[in-house]
XYZ file of C-alpha atoms in Angstrom:
454
model
C 148.838 60.992 214.581
C 151.295 58.663 215.755
C 150.161 55.371 216.930
C 152.097 53.326 219.588
C 151.486 49.515 218.830
C 151.658 46.550 221.103
C 155.225 45.643 221.756
C 156.228 41.788 220.983
C 158.832 39.717 222.983
C 159.572 37.305 220.744
C 162.579 35.359 220.051
C 164.246 36.420 216.528
C 161.844 39.245 216.382
C 162.598 42.794 217.239
C 160.647 44.910 219.212
C 159.238 47.475 217.355
C 157.416 50.290 218.453
C 154.845 50.456 215.183
C 154.919 54.467 213.897
C 157.219 55.923 216.836
C 160.005 58.260 215.723
C 162.635 56.186 213.866
C 165.556 58.979 215.485
C 164.158 57.841 219.286
C 164.191 54.099 218.519
C 167.394 54.312 216.929
C 168.859 55.447 219.933
C 167.146 53.091 222.412
C 166.858 50.050 220.555
C 165.124 47.020 222.812
C 163.928 43.436 221.982
C 165.930 41.092 220.811
C 167.932 41.910 217.302
C 168.955 38.034 215.752
C 169.872 37.470 219.375
C 171.563 40.602 220.502
C 170.779 42.536 223.588
C 171.227 46.095 223.215
C 169.681 47.344 226.660
C 171.803 49.451 228.961
C 173.872 47.205 231.630
C 172.585 46.925 234.894
C 168.726 47.993 233.923
C 166.062 45.500 234.307
C 164.679 43.795 231.163
C 160.892 44.135 230.747
C 159.294 41.383 229.027
C 155.870 40.996 227.740
C 153.947 37.801 228.415
C 152.942 35.688 225.018
C 149.079 36.611 224.905
C 146.513 36.779 222.371
C 145.303 40.198 221.753
C 142.381 41.500 219.925
C 143.562 41.723 216.216
C 143.709 46.022 215.674
C 142.540 46.578 212.166
C 142.599 49.551 211.084
C 140.791 50.701 207.723
C 142.852 51.139 204.408
C 142.318 54.785 204.728
C 145.918 55.209 205.118
C 146.108 55.026 201.287
C 144.494 58.456 200.588
C 144.462 60.527 197.793
C 147.566 62.071 198.460
C 149.727 58.741 198.357
C 148.157 57.890 194.769
C 149.370 61.476 193.859
C 152.525 60.428 194.217
C 152.488 57.891 191.316
C 151.377 61.408 189.194
C 153.501 63.588 187.730
C 153.406 67.006 186.712
C 152.330 67.832 183.297
C 151.683 71.555 183.312
C 153.958 74.564 184.450
C 153.552 76.504 187.367
C 150.683 75.870 189.499
C 148.253 78.851 189.929
C 148.809 81.399 192.475
C 152.388 80.393 192.980
C 155.765 82.278 191.079
C 158.474 80.352 189.469
C 161.872 81.065 190.608
C 164.180 83.912 189.755
C 167.238 80.999 189.163
C 166.620 77.656 188.267
C 169.346 76.534 191.126
C 167.332 78.041 193.960
C 164.422 74.752 193.355
C 167.063 72.653 194.811
C 168.154 74.790 197.677
C 164.595 74.602 199.096
C 165.090 70.905 199.558
C 168.306 70.921 201.830
C 166.816 72.059 205.396
C 165.176 68.654 205.884
C 168.449 66.670 205.356
C 169.942 68.929 207.562
C 167.761 68.763 210.419
C 167.914 65.005 210.433
C 171.821 64.794 210.552
C 171.870 66.635 213.838
C 170.187 63.783 215.459
C 172.000 61.112 213.917
C 174.484 58.997 215.727
C 175.694 56.572 212.519
C 177.195 57.492 209.231
C 178.366 55.611 206.705
C 179.676 56.528 203.119
C 180.674 54.330 199.928
C 183.740 55.942 197.940
C 187.082 55.421 196.553
C 186.458 52.602 194.255
C 189.310 50.519 192.875
C 189.967 47.991 190.288
C 192.069 44.756 191.396
C 193.454 42.453 188.847
C 193.973 38.697 189.934
C 194.944 35.682 188.304
C 191.682 34.272 188.582
C 189.263 37.427 188.151
C 189.171 41.062 187.880
C 186.535 42.790 190.351
C 186.131 46.228 191.872
C 186.149 47.111 195.838
C 184.639 50.463 197.609
C 185.699 51.952 200.416
C 183.214 51.776 203.357
C 183.763 54.491 205.780
C 182.123 54.402 209.408
C 181.992 57.064 211.974
C 179.788 56.460 215.025
C 178.980 56.954 218.568
C 176.937 54.378 219.276
C 178.817 51.742 221.920
C 177.935 48.875 219.633
C 181.282 49.998 218.169
C 184.568 49.622 219.802
C 186.135 52.839 217.823
C 184.302 56.186 216.547
C 185.506 55.164 213.061
C 185.999 52.409 210.454
C 187.149 52.129 207.215
C 187.044 48.995 205.058
C 187.164 47.617 201.764
C 184.359 45.846 200.275
C 183.258 44.452 196.928
C 179.983 43.849 195.372
C 179.465 40.190 196.622
C 179.937 41.329 200.355
C 176.575 43.972 200.022
C 174.591 41.028 198.353
C 175.914 38.507 201.215
C 174.902 41.571 203.581
C 171.156 41.818 202.585
C 170.775 37.903 202.253
C 171.612 38.235 206.051
C 169.282 41.083 206.933
C 166.457 39.090 205.385
C 167.276 36.101 206.869
C 167.586 37.719 210.516
C 164.704 40.395 209.814
C 162.313 38.598 207.815
C 159.340 40.986 208.969
C 161.215 44.173 207.849
C 161.853 45.631 204.188
C 165.220 45.339 203.095
C 166.858 48.165 200.819
C 167.220 46.717 197.358
C 170.684 46.313 196.122
C 171.384 48.029 192.408
C 171.121 45.650 189.559
C 174.279 43.416 188.342
C 174.210 46.021 185.404
C 172.885 48.922 186.208
C 173.048 50.903 182.647
C 171.211 49.004 180.201
C 174.271 48.156 176.902
C 176.571 48.478 179.125
C 179.336 46.148 178.161
C 182.765 47.286 180.015
C 181.485 47.098 183.708
C 184.588 48.442 184.657
C 184.283 51.719 182.783
C 184.376 54.882 185.057
C 180.606 55.295 183.910
C 179.511 51.991 185.310
C 181.394 52.102 188.364
C 180.549 55.466 189.539
C 176.825 54.677 189.036
C 176.987 51.763 191.284
C 178.970 53.190 194.089
C 176.111 55.519 194.113
C 173.705 52.655 194.641
C 175.878 50.911 196.883
C 175.817 54.306 199.273
C 172.393 54.840 199.048
C 171.696 50.971 199.799
C 173.806 51.481 203.254
C 171.991 54.444 204.154
C 169.060 53.287 203.924
C 169.995 50.670 206.364
C 171.613 53.324 208.482
C 168.545 55.261 208.574
C 166.541 52.205 209.655
C 165.871 51.850 213.619
C 165.937 48.287 213.426
C 168.288 47.273 210.790
C 170.955 49.785 211.679
C 171.779 47.399 215.087
C 171.395 44.164 213.363
C 175.082 42.198 214.325
C 175.798 41.387 210.595
C 175.565 44.922 209.414
C 178.001 45.616 212.427
C 180.358 43.513 210.993
C 179.998 44.497 207.889
C 181.201 47.725 208.435
C 184.077 46.973 210.882
C 185.175 43.508 210.075
C 188.990 43.943 208.175
C 188.376 40.086 206.806
C 184.997 39.181 206.316
C 185.105 36.262 204.718
C 186.006 34.771 208.309
C 182.948 35.519 209.316
C 180.779 34.445 206.095
C 182.470 31.208 206.849
C 181.589 31.156 210.964
C 177.919 32.642 210.344
C 176.727 30.537 207.339
C 174.129 28.095 209.416
C 172.858 31.294 211.753
C 169.196 31.853 211.518
C 167.015 33.404 214.133
C 163.415 31.382 214.864
C 161.431 33.585 212.896
C 163.448 33.471 209.652
C 163.443 29.369 210.346
C 159.160 29.783 210.908
C 158.511 31.874 207.681
C 160.663 29.160 205.824
C 158.946 26.430 207.639
C 155.436 27.943 206.239
C 156.859 28.935 202.659
C 154.560 26.289 200.852
C 152.441 24.467 203.176
C 149.461 27.029 203.961
C 147.035 28.700 201.526
C 146.114 32.117 202.640
C 142.193 32.830 202.669
C 142.261 36.628 201.636
C 144.345 39.527 202.816
C 143.098 41.901 205.524
C 141.663 44.849 203.727
C 144.799 47.343 204.850
C 147.294 44.867 203.414
C 145.055 44.292 200.293
C 145.350 47.980 199.586
C 148.895 47.940 199.819
C 149.289 44.905 197.804
C 147.347 46.738 194.876
C 149.117 50.211 195.478
C 152.553 48.520 194.689
C 151.203 46.722 191.499
C 150.494 50.259 190.510
C 153.390 51.850 191.526
C 155.832 49.638 189.851
C 153.458 49.730 186.486
C 153.795 53.519 186.551
C 157.284 52.994 187.244
C 158.148 50.742 184.582
C 156.245 52.372 182.027
C 158.226 56.069 182.808
C 161.657 53.800 182.538
C 160.941 52.438 179.478
C 159.587 55.946 177.609
C 163.124 57.552 179.214
C 165.266 55.132 178.064
C 163.542 55.904 174.600
C 163.732 59.662 175.209
C 167.679 59.242 176.046
C 167.750 57.101 172.983
C 166.668 59.561 170.497
C 168.513 62.387 172.356
C 171.699 60.808 172.002
C 171.099 59.962 168.016
C 170.286 63.824 168.287
C 173.414 64.356 169.691
C 175.218 62.488 166.781
C 173.394 64.445 164.142
C 174.461 67.899 165.711
C 177.931 66.859 165.848
C 177.929 66.162 162.316
C 175.751 69.242 161.330
C 177.845 71.558 163.513
C 181.025 71.150 161.467
C 179.584 71.430 158.031
C 178.792 74.915 158.761
C 182.597 75.798 159.761
C 183.838 74.102 156.435
C 181.420 76.169 154.197
C 182.741 79.525 155.786
C 186.128 78.825 153.964
C 184.361 79.452 150.853
C 182.536 82.500 151.532
C 184.163 85.602 152.437
C 181.323 87.788 153.919
C 180.044 85.329 155.785
C 182.721 83.718 157.383
C 181.955 85.059 160.692
C 178.532 84.369 160.941
C 179.046 80.992 159.472
C 181.402 80.170 161.889
C 179.276 81.838 164.731
C 176.382 78.953 163.267
C 178.864 76.316 163.413
C 180.129 77.273 167.410
C 176.572 77.463 168.441
C 175.754 74.216 167.380
C 178.434 72.572 169.036
C 177.460 74.657 172.405
C 173.824 73.150 171.926
C 175.600 70.029 171.671
C 177.292 69.972 174.505
C 174.799 71.409 176.850
C 172.498 68.186 175.450
C 175.390 65.797 175.827
C 175.380 67.060 179.519
C 171.271 66.304 179.823
C 171.685 63.176 178.797
C 174.408 62.182 180.801
C 172.117 63.415 183.851
C 169.375 61.402 182.878
C 171.486 58.268 182.742
C 173.334 58.665 185.919
C 170.598 60.360 187.869
C 167.137 59.970 186.911
C 167.088 56.233 185.508
C 168.611 54.668 188.535
C 166.129 56.450 191.000
C 163.581 54.904 188.827
C 164.961 51.419 188.958
C 166.008 51.773 192.514
C 162.034 52.109 193.647
C 160.800 49.636 190.974
C 163.101 46.980 192.659
C 162.040 48.692 196.397
C 158.275 47.645 195.494
C 159.470 43.853 194.512
C 161.485 44.047 198.204
C 158.161 45.193 199.820
C 155.753 42.557 197.782
C 158.288 40.047 199.275
C 157.778 41.389 202.690
C 154.065 41.080 202.033
C 153.845 37.556 200.902
C 155.951 36.319 203.933
C 153.440 38.093 206.016
C 150.591 36.335 204.326
C 152.380 32.644 204.509
C 152.518 33.528 208.458
C 148.743 34.553 208.676
C 147.900 31.757 206.399
C 149.595 29.026 208.701
C 148.028 31.067 211.913
C 144.657 30.502 210.068
C 145.307 26.564 209.634
C 146.122 25.975 212.854
C 143.443 28.052 214.737
C 140.961 26.076 212.632
C 142.477 22.573 213.720
C 141.753 23.732 217.121
C 138.181 24.754 216.416
C 137.779 21.159 214.816
C 138.441 19.464 217.782
C 135.711 17.625 219.707
C 135.965 19.678 222.961
C 133.409 21.682 224.654
C 135.844 24.436 225.248
C 139.226 23.626 223.119
C 141.943 24.862 224.960
C 144.388 27.186 222.229
C 147.635 25.474 222.318
C 151.112 27.317 223.200
C 152.032 27.145 219.283
C 148.948 28.823 218.029
C 149.358 31.653 220.394
C 153.154 31.682 219.135
C 151.628 31.923 215.411
C 149.449 34.783 216.464
C 152.146 36.974 218.093
C 154.209 36.235 214.908
C 151.460 37.457 212.726
C 150.855 40.504 214.959
C 154.906 41.618 214.819
C 154.781 41.326 210.956
C 151.805 43.440 210.905
C 153.530 46.235 212.914
C 156.650 45.984 211.214
C 154.951 45.837 207.731
C 153.092 48.852 208.531
C 156.065 50.790 209.870
C 158.188 50.301 207.035
C 155.637 50.835 204.830
C 155.104 54.232 205.999
C 158.799 54.973 206.778
C 159.113 54.284 202.695
C 156.138 56.267 201.986
C 157.981 59.563 203.361
C 161.158 58.158 202.055
C 159.955 57.828 198.272
C 158.314 61.158 198.724
C 161.100 63.355 199.417
C 163.444 61.220 196.988
C 160.729 62.087 194.152
C 160.663 65.536 194.953
C 164.362 66.270 194.622
C 164.125 64.052 191.724
C 161.917 66.014 189.398
C 162.713 69.531 191.094
C 166.406 68.228 189.902
C 165.276 67.158 186.075
C 163.547 70.224 185.828
C 166.332 72.290 186.759
C 168.741 70.407 184.371
C 166.234 70.770 181.293
C 165.760 74.622 182.485
C 169.849 74.851 182.356
C 170.205 72.908 178.528
C 167.575 75.342 177.269
C 169.637 78.450 178.928
C 172.650 77.128 177.202
C 170.678 76.620 173.955
C 168.719 79.801 174.033
C 172.244 81.862 175.135
C 174.123 80.036 172.425
C 171.656 81.318 169.616
C 171.403 84.328 170.764
C 175.265 84.960 170.721
C 175.001 84.339 166.570
C 172.386 87.490 166.103
C 175.059 90.264 166.387
C 177.307 88.943 163.914
C 174.449 88.791 161.508
C 173.097 92.265 162.243
C 176.692 93.678 161.566
C 176.878 92.234 158.118
C 173.457 93.712 157.557
C 174.486 97.061 158.553
C 177.358 96.882 156.599
C 175.812 96.393 153.863
């Protein structure tokens, strides 16, 4: 059931409606987005008074068994009571409906493509074309096309962290996505990074608050981003300043139960993915070694066939069969490297980002507890709660609401992404074994013909 949380009108803190549907929120954002006003002109602004409210402490029941089941990979075959699809490709077709429905309600589309290599006197780097299409009033034109390099994406993420400290900022791909890659300008590396950067911007685009951030708007539209970087280097929101101010000055007594459960879940999730990532890398390494052996193994039958007149065709058939199997294995290995591993690493970084936001929330809570205790120690019959304590409480409630809403959105995205990832992994493995089966079956008629000829 969707719960509408108390909205807070805080300077530098976007008004957030908790678990309200993301599409509804993105069409009518309210509150302050890093100092920007997105309300319709001519309409009065609704302002809520800063007043202490009763804490809304939900239980840790949000972390149900279903959430932990997301960490468990299937280790069996087709579940009981179900039948396998007639074609392996049909496994992926069932996942397209949700994306089509969501696309009908979006008003902002961003794509990263067309990587280009730039060779200068001092450096060599890659830029990517960022294309934006939108019907939002914040954009003067319906379509924009700019070129950005990796450090521009890094600047955007840092700005989002500064201006939206209460929200989960999607992670950027690592500096070197594929382990062991020396040439960062290779086509494989550039394509892997392009996909990751495209996913990064799409995560922001789908967020009902981050997508309206002014830094994101400038990133998508400005022809010369360096000019804006110099102008906005010293700009921080008040909430961001507050979080930095309390970074090391207070100590948290204990987390609320629901946020302690989130922290434990993130630790377990990162541990599971780290284990899967290490094992997957070992499997890929062994497959590559096996592929090298196959490529040496197949030609031996071909050279042998030159010495055997009657066995020429069967031996040539075995050589071709092994060649087809090696090609299928190479495709499977490439899919694992380019599609499977990057998703694992993205979500490992995602869990680190969520832990960072959780730590900021703890710092704000620690500041609130310390100030509240200081007021209680005053030698007054009825000490008056200072305004700074009320503001600190409001910041904490803002953190709580935004963190829980982003956690719920992250869980939904994770569930969908891993469904697609595992279905794709199953589909690629089925295709690999089908190709190997067809290759070996093609050799059988050649052997049968020789037997009948005798």
